Short mmCIF file of C-alpha atoms and ligand atoms in Angstrom, two decimals:
data_model
loop_
_atom_site.label_atom_id
_atom_site.label_comp_id
_atom_site.label_asym_id
_atom_site.label_seq_id
_atom_site.Cartn_x
_atom_site.Cartn_y
_atom_site.Cartn_z
CA MET A 395 112.84 148.68 68.93
CA PRO A 396 113.39 144.89 68.66
CA GLU A 397 116.90 143.49 68.93
CA GLY A 398 118.54 140.69 67.03
CA ILE A 399 121.81 139.32 65.80
CA ILE A 400 123.20 139.41 62.26
CA VAL A 401 123.71 135.81 61.18
CA LYS A 402 124.70 136.42 57.56
CA ALA A 403 125.70 139.32 55.31
CA LEU A 404 125.29 138.93 51.58
CA SER A 405 125.13 141.39 48.63
CA GLY A 406 124.28 144.36 50.82
CA TYR A 407 121.64 142.51 52.85
CA TYR A 408 121.93 141.63 56.52
CA PHE A 409 120.06 138.59 57.72
CA VAL A 410 118.89 139.25 61.26
CA GLN A 411 117.78 136.62 63.73
CA PRO A 412 115.37 138.37 66.12
CA ALA A 413 116.17 137.89 69.81
CA ASP A 414 112.53 136.97 70.53
CA GLY A 415 112.90 133.84 68.42
CA GLY A 416 110.96 134.91 65.31
CA GLY A 417 112.02 134.04 61.76
CA ILE A 418 115.12 135.53 60.10
CA LEU A 419 114.56 138.93 58.45
CA ARG A 420 116.32 140.29 55.40
CA CYS A 421 117.45 143.82 56.19
CA ARG A 422 119.13 146.81 54.62
CA ALA A 423 121.33 148.99 56.78
CA ARG A 424 122.24 152.11 54.85
CA GLY A 425 121.26 154.60 57.56
CA VAL A 426 123.56 152.95 60.08
CA PHE A 427 126.67 153.58 58.08
CA LYS A 428 125.72 157.17 57.19
CA LEU A 429 124.88 158.05 60.78
CA ARG A 430 127.65 156.33 62.68
CA GLY A 431 130.25 155.17 60.21
CA VAL A 432 130.06 151.50 61.15
CA SER A 433 129.64 148.65 58.72
CA PRO A 434 127.62 145.91 60.34
CA LEU A 435 129.32 142.52 60.71
CA VAL A 436 128.06 139.02 61.17
CA GLY A 437 127.74 138.55 64.92
CA ASP A 438 126.65 142.15 65.55
CA ARG A 439 123.82 142.68 67.95
CA VAL A 440 121.50 145.20 66.35
CA ARG A 441 118.24 147.10 66.77
CA PHE A 442 115.97 146.82 63.73
CA GLU A 443 112.57 147.81 62.35
CA THR A 444 110.37 145.45 60.40
CA SER A 445 108.65 146.50 57.21
CA GLY A 446 106.57 143.38 56.53
CA GLY A 447 107.11 140.46 54.20
CA GLY A 448 110.16 139.21 56.10
CA GLU A 449 112.08 142.44 55.43
CA GLY A 450 113.40 145.15 57.70
CA THR A 451 116.01 147.79 58.37
CA VAL A 452 118.94 147.68 60.77
CA ARG A 453 118.88 150.96 62.71
CA GLU A 454 121.62 150.56 65.26
CA VAL A 455 124.65 148.37 65.87
CA LEU A 456 125.15 147.75 69.60
CA PRO A 457 128.66 147.99 71.07
CA ARG A 458 130.97 145.10 70.19
CA THR A 459 132.97 143.04 72.65
CA THR A 460 135.41 141.85 69.96
CA GLU A 461 135.94 142.49 66.29
CA LEU A 462 137.82 140.30 63.81
CA VAL A 463 138.86 141.44 60.37
CA ARG A 464 139.66 138.04 59.02
CA PRO A 465 137.23 136.36 59.12
CA PRO A 466 134.95 139.41 59.59
CA VAL A 467 132.96 138.58 62.73
CA ALA A 468 131.86 140.65 65.72
CA ASN A 469 131.43 139.53 69.34
CA ALA A 470 133.15 136.16 69.02
CA ASP A 471 134.79 134.96 72.25
CA LEU A 472 136.31 131.70 71.03
CA ALA A 473 138.41 130.98 67.96
CA VAL A 474 138.20 127.38 66.84
CA LEU A 475 141.33 126.60 64.85
CA VAL A 476 140.50 123.74 62.54
CA PHE A 477 143.31 121.58 61.17
CA SER A 478 142.98 118.33 59.28
CA VAL A 479 145.52 115.60 59.96
CA VAL A 480 145.47 114.55 56.30
CA ARG A 481 144.35 116.19 53.05
CA PRO A 482 145.53 118.89 53.67
CA GLU A 483 148.21 117.64 56.05
CA LEU A 484 148.84 119.07 59.48
CA ASN A 485 150.60 122.42 59.36
CA LEU A 486 151.97 123.61 62.72
CA THR A 487 153.48 126.79 61.27
CA LEU A 488 150.03 127.90 60.23
CA LEU A 489 148.61 126.82 63.59
CA ASP A 490 151.12 128.99 65.46
CA LYS A 491 150.41 131.86 63.10
CA PHE A 492 146.68 131.65 63.79
CA LEU A 493 147.42 131.53 67.51
CA VAL A 494 149.39 134.79 67.34
CA HIS A 495 146.39 136.54 65.85
CA VAL A 496 143.95 134.96 68.30
CA GLU A 497 146.09 136.00 71.28
CA ALA A 498 146.43 139.54 69.91
CA LYS A 499 142.63 139.77 69.72
CA ARG A 500 142.30 138.37 73.26
CA LEU A 501 140.07 135.50 72.19
CA ASP A 502 140.17 132.05 73.72
CA ALA A 503 141.42 129.35 71.38
CA LEU A 504 140.33 125.77 70.85
CA ILE A 505 142.29 123.54 68.50
CA VAL A 506 140.28 120.98 66.56
CA PHE A 507 141.94 118.25 64.53
CA THR A 508 139.71 116.75 61.83
CA LYS A 509 139.56 113.65 59.62
CA ILE A 510 141.16 111.28 62.14
CA ASP A 511 139.27 108.45 60.41
CA ALA A 512 141.41 109.02 57.31
CA ILE A 513 144.84 108.63 58.93
CA GLY A 514 145.11 105.10 57.53
CA GLU A 515 144.91 106.51 54.01
CA ALA A 516 147.98 108.71 54.48
CA PRO A 517 151.23 107.58 52.82
CA GLU A 518 152.80 107.13 56.27
CA PRO A 519 150.01 106.63 58.82
CA ALA A 520 152.40 106.00 61.73
CA ARG A 521 154.09 109.33 61.16
CA VAL A 522 150.73 111.16 61.05
CA ARG A 523 149.59 109.46 64.27
CA GLU A 524 152.81 110.49 65.94
CA GLN A 525 152.46 114.09 64.69
CA LEU A 526 148.94 114.27 66.05
CA GLU A 527 149.99 112.87 69.45
CA HIS A 528 152.84 115.33 69.58
CA ALA A 529 150.61 118.28 68.68
CA CYS A 530 147.98 117.39 71.29
CA ARG A 531 150.64 117.02 73.98
CA LEU A 532 152.46 120.22 72.99
CA TYR A 533 149.44 122.53 72.75
CA GLY A 534 147.78 120.95 75.77
CA SER A 535 150.92 121.68 77.82
CA ILE A 536 150.83 125.33 76.71
CA GLY A 537 147.19 125.60 77.81
CA TYR A 538 145.21 125.20 74.62
CA PRO A 539 142.51 122.54 74.65
CA THR A 540 142.56 120.17 71.69
CA VAL A 541 139.84 117.90 70.31
CA ARG A 542 140.35 115.11 67.76
CA THR A 543 137.36 114.64 65.51
CA SER A 544 135.93 112.71 62.67
CA ALA A 545 132.80 114.20 61.16
CA LEU A 546 132.44 110.96 59.24
CA LYS A 547 132.56 108.60 62.23
CA GLY A 548 131.35 110.97 64.93
CA ASP A 549 134.51 110.95 67.09
CA GLY A 550 134.96 113.97 69.32
CA LEU A 551 131.60 115.54 68.53
CA ASP A 552 130.21 115.29 72.07
CA GLU A 553 133.36 116.83 73.44
CA LEU A 554 133.11 119.60 70.88
CA HIS A 555 129.46 120.27 71.78
CA GLY A 556 130.56 120.66 75.37
CA ARG A 557 133.32 123.11 74.49
CA LEU A 558 131.07 125.24 72.26
CA ALA A 559 128.01 125.41 74.52
CA GLY A 560 127.21 128.98 75.45
CA ARG A 561 130.05 130.44 73.40
CA VAL A 562 130.14 132.63 70.30
CA ALA A 563 132.75 130.77 68.31
CA VAL A 564 134.36 131.39 64.96
CA LEU A 565 135.91 128.63 62.86
CA ALA A 566 139.21 129.39 61.18
CA GLY A 567 141.24 127.14 58.96
CA GLN A 568 142.47 126.39 55.47
CA SER A 569 140.07 125.50 52.71
CA GLY A 570 139.22 121.81 52.74
CA VAL A 571 140.03 121.01 56.38
CA GLY A 572 136.37 120.20 56.95
CA LYS A 573 134.87 123.20 58.76
CA SER A 574 131.47 123.04 57.07
CA THR A 575 131.38 119.24 57.26
CA LEU A 576 132.03 119.46 61.00
CA LEU A 577 129.14 121.89 61.50
CA ASN A 578 126.84 119.67 59.46
CA ALA A 579 127.78 116.80 61.76
CA LEU A 580 127.16 118.91 64.88
CA VAL A 581 123.76 120.30 63.88
CA PRO A 582 121.04 117.87 62.82
CA GLY A 583 119.34 119.00 59.62
CA LEU A 584 122.05 121.52 58.69
CA ALA A 585 123.20 121.21 55.09
CA LEU A 586 126.05 123.65 54.50
CA GLU A 587 127.75 123.19 51.16
CA THR A 588 130.95 121.15 51.30
CA GLY A 589 133.51 120.46 48.58
CA GLU A 590 135.92 117.75 47.56
CA ILE A 591 139.66 118.28 47.88
CA SER A 592 141.39 119.03 44.59
CA GLU A 593 143.39 115.89 43.72
CA ARG A 594 145.89 117.96 41.82
CA LEU A 595 146.59 120.57 44.50
CA GLY A 596 145.80 118.54 47.61
CA ARG A 597 143.78 121.45 49.00
CA GLY A 598 140.19 122.59 49.20
CA ARG A 599 138.41 124.56 46.51
CA HIS A 600 137.13 127.46 48.62
CA THR A 601 133.62 126.10 48.81
CA THR A 602 132.30 128.37 51.58
CA ARG A 603 132.11 131.92 50.29
CA HIS A 604 130.55 133.88 53.14
CA VAL A 605 130.48 133.96 56.91
CA GLU A 606 127.39 132.46 58.50
CA LEU A 607 126.46 132.15 62.14
CA ILE A 608 124.88 128.83 63.08
CA ARG A 609 122.93 128.15 66.28
CA LEU A 610 123.95 124.93 68.03
CA PRO A 611 121.30 122.66 69.53
CA GLY A 612 123.14 122.71 72.90
CA GLY A 613 123.23 126.52 72.95
CA GLY A 614 125.98 128.67 71.52
CA LEU A 615 126.68 130.11 68.11
CA VAL A 616 129.39 129.11 65.64
CA ALA A 617 130.44 131.00 62.53
CA ASP A 618 131.30 128.96 59.47
CA THR A 619 133.81 130.92 57.41
CA PRO A 620 135.60 130.75 54.07
CA GLY A 621 138.92 128.93 54.33
CA PHE A 622 142.10 130.99 54.36
CA SER A 623 145.76 130.40 54.95
CA GLN A 624 147.32 133.77 54.16
CA LEU A 625 147.81 135.82 57.27
CA ASP A 626 150.31 138.59 57.76
CA PHE A 627 151.45 140.50 60.80
CA ARG A 628 151.05 143.98 59.39
CA GLU A 629 148.41 145.18 61.84
CA LEU A 630 150.22 143.68 64.85
CA GLY A 631 152.93 145.20 66.98
CA VAL A 632 156.21 143.45 67.71
CA ASP A 633 155.05 142.89 71.31
CA ASP A 634 151.97 141.08 70.08
CA ILE A 635 154.19 138.41 68.58
CA GLY A 636 156.30 137.89 71.69
CA GLU A 637 153.30 137.87 74.00
CA ALA A 638 151.32 135.50 71.83
CA PHE A 639 153.72 132.71 72.72
CA ARG A 640 152.14 132.03 76.09
CA GLU A 641 154.82 129.71 77.42
CA PHE A 642 157.47 132.43 76.86
CA ARG A 643 155.76 134.88 79.20
CA PRO A 644 156.98 133.60 82.58
CA LEU A 645 160.45 133.00 81.12
CA ALA A 646 160.76 136.46 79.57
CA ALA A 647 160.68 137.95 83.07
CA GLU A 648 164.01 136.17 83.69
CA CYS A 649 165.78 137.54 80.60
CA ARG A 650 168.63 139.91 81.42
CA PHE A 651 167.23 142.71 79.27
CA ARG A 652 163.77 144.08 79.47
CA GLY A 653 162.29 144.04 75.97
CA CYS A 654 164.52 141.08 75.07
CA THR A 655 163.54 139.72 71.65
CA HIS A 656 164.98 136.28 72.56
CA LEU A 657 167.02 136.15 69.35
CA SER A 658 170.62 137.03 70.17
CA GLU A 659 170.67 138.93 73.47
CA PRO A 660 172.92 137.47 76.19
CA ASP A 661 171.32 135.71 79.19
CA CYS A 662 168.04 135.13 77.44
CA ALA A 663 165.86 132.76 79.49
CA VAL A 664 163.60 131.88 76.55
CA ARG A 665 166.47 130.83 74.30
CA ALA A 666 168.07 128.91 77.16
CA ALA A 667 164.79 127.06 77.77
CA ALA A 668 164.55 126.26 74.05
CA GLU A 669 168.09 124.89 74.11
CA ARG A 670 167.23 122.70 77.10
CA GLY A 671 164.14 121.47 75.22
CA GLU A 672 161.76 123.03 77.73
CA VAL A 673 160.31 125.26 75.02
CA ALA A 674 159.39 123.24 71.93
CA ASP A 675 161.77 123.60 69.05
CA SER A 676 158.92 124.30 66.60
CA ARG A 677 157.53 127.07 68.80
CA TYR A 678 160.83 128.87 69.17
CA ARG A 679 161.57 128.50 65.45
CA HIS A 680 158.15 129.83 64.44
CA TYR A 681 158.54 132.75 66.84
CA ALA A 682 161.83 133.73 65.19
CA GLU A 683 160.34 133.27 61.70
CA PHE A 684 157.30 135.40 62.50
CA LEU A 685 159.46 138.14 63.95
CA ALA A 686 161.52 138.20 60.75
CA GLU A 687 158.33 138.27 58.70
CA TRP A 688 157.01 141.11 60.82
CA LYS A 689 160.19 143.13 60.26
CA GLU A 690 160.02 142.47 56.55
CA SER A 691 156.40 143.65 56.34
CA ARG A 692 157.32 146.85 58.23
CA ARG A 693 160.10 147.50 55.77
CA ARG A 694 157.80 147.12 52.79
CA TYR A 695 154.75 149.10 53.93
N1 GTP B 2060 137.46 111.30 55.76
C1 GTP B 2060 136.95 112.46 56.18
N2 GTP B 2060 136.76 113.44 55.30
C2 GTP B 2060 136.25 114.61 55.76
C3 GTP B 2060 135.94 114.83 57.13
N3 GTP B 2060 135.50 116.08 57.27
C4 GTP B 2060 135.52 116.64 56.05
N4 GTP B 2060 135.95 115.77 55.13
C5 GTP B 2060 136.08 115.99 53.67
O1 GTP B 2060 136.91 117.12 53.42
C6 GTP B 2060 136.46 117.82 52.27
C7 GTP B 2060 136.34 119.29 52.54
O2 GTP B 2060 135.32 119.53 53.50
P1 GTP B 2060 134.61 120.95 53.71
O3 GTP B 2060 133.72 120.81 54.90
O4 GTP B 2060 134.01 121.46 52.46
O5 GTP B 2060 135.87 121.86 54.08
P2 GTP B 2060 135.88 123.41 54.52
O6 GTP B 2060 136.91 123.53 55.58
O7 GTP B 2060 134.51 123.86 54.86
O8 GTP B 2060 136.42 124.12 53.19
P3 GTP B 2060 136.13 125.64 52.65
O9 GTP B 2060 134.67 125.90 52.74
O10 GTP B 2060 136.63 125.60 51.25
O11 GTP B 2060 136.94 126.53 53.53
C8 GTP B 2060 135.14 117.15 51.86
O12 GTP B 2060 135.41 116.25 50.80
C9 GTP B 2060 134.75 116.40 53.10
O13 GTP B 2060 133.95 115.25 52.82
C10 GTP B 2060 136.17 113.75 58.03
O14 GTP B 2060 135.94 113.82 59.25
N5 GTP B 2060 136.68 112.59 57.51
MG1 MG B 2061 133.32 125.33 54.11
ZN1 ZN B 2062 164.93 136.71 76.04
#
């Protein structure tokens, strides 16, 4: 049976790109769910049958290497966290929150800053430039690669091509940060729908409504996704939060207590490092905030 990859799921149809390079087929997949209890996801490698006229049926979903719930994508190995430096403005709390989820799913992360051409239009451009410098230095020092881009001017696109080649990547970010615009700039001829920022709210208007996997000219696949900014920690364990903060890991071994939460225990190496400025203030603060949020969500559900 031929194999392919689901590139889009819409109104009960799965759009399958055959592995042999043929045209995309529109498939149903009812039997798969009845037989094996799996709902196919974008990114799934599948076996399918053709029934003529560009239609077919998905018969089998092959084992997944990874599985994300939000956005719903299978087999991704790289999360591309997309943050604009203006409109909407840079939000490091949200960035750290995304990183916790990415680490818990054992995906690699790449941080992409967008709209660098528009810094001059910010109310305080110098402050934005400084924030961006700081963020690149901070996340670079923790081990996350960062790329500064402008889809409008073309900055950073070659670097991004290099980082995405051969990967199965998934874009994640708030509405309006420029995910679809970035993909349009990366792929000649691609015309994903993009939307203006709401003047009143200063955010995007949720233009992209479904997940779609795009093939890059340099090899590799990238999923465009609907923007989101609400993420909770309900499905994570308390350890997932601590371990997600990569730079805490070597320090935590030096804490007096095993299982130290780094909040108020004596002889805590993480807190000491934060006090000395060796762990960034924002990172330690977000860690403590997320832990409190996690406790609160456990109490409520
Ligand atoms: N100046 C400038 N504007 C940009 C850039 N990239 C995107 N934009 C603008 O940002 C707005 C939102 O872009 P989209 O690509 O629709 O954003 P998105 O992240 O896909 O949003 P959702 O689909 O709603 O999640 C549009 O008005 C774009 O023109 C850029 O590099 N520079
Ligand atoms: Mg979009
Ligand atoms: Zn500690």
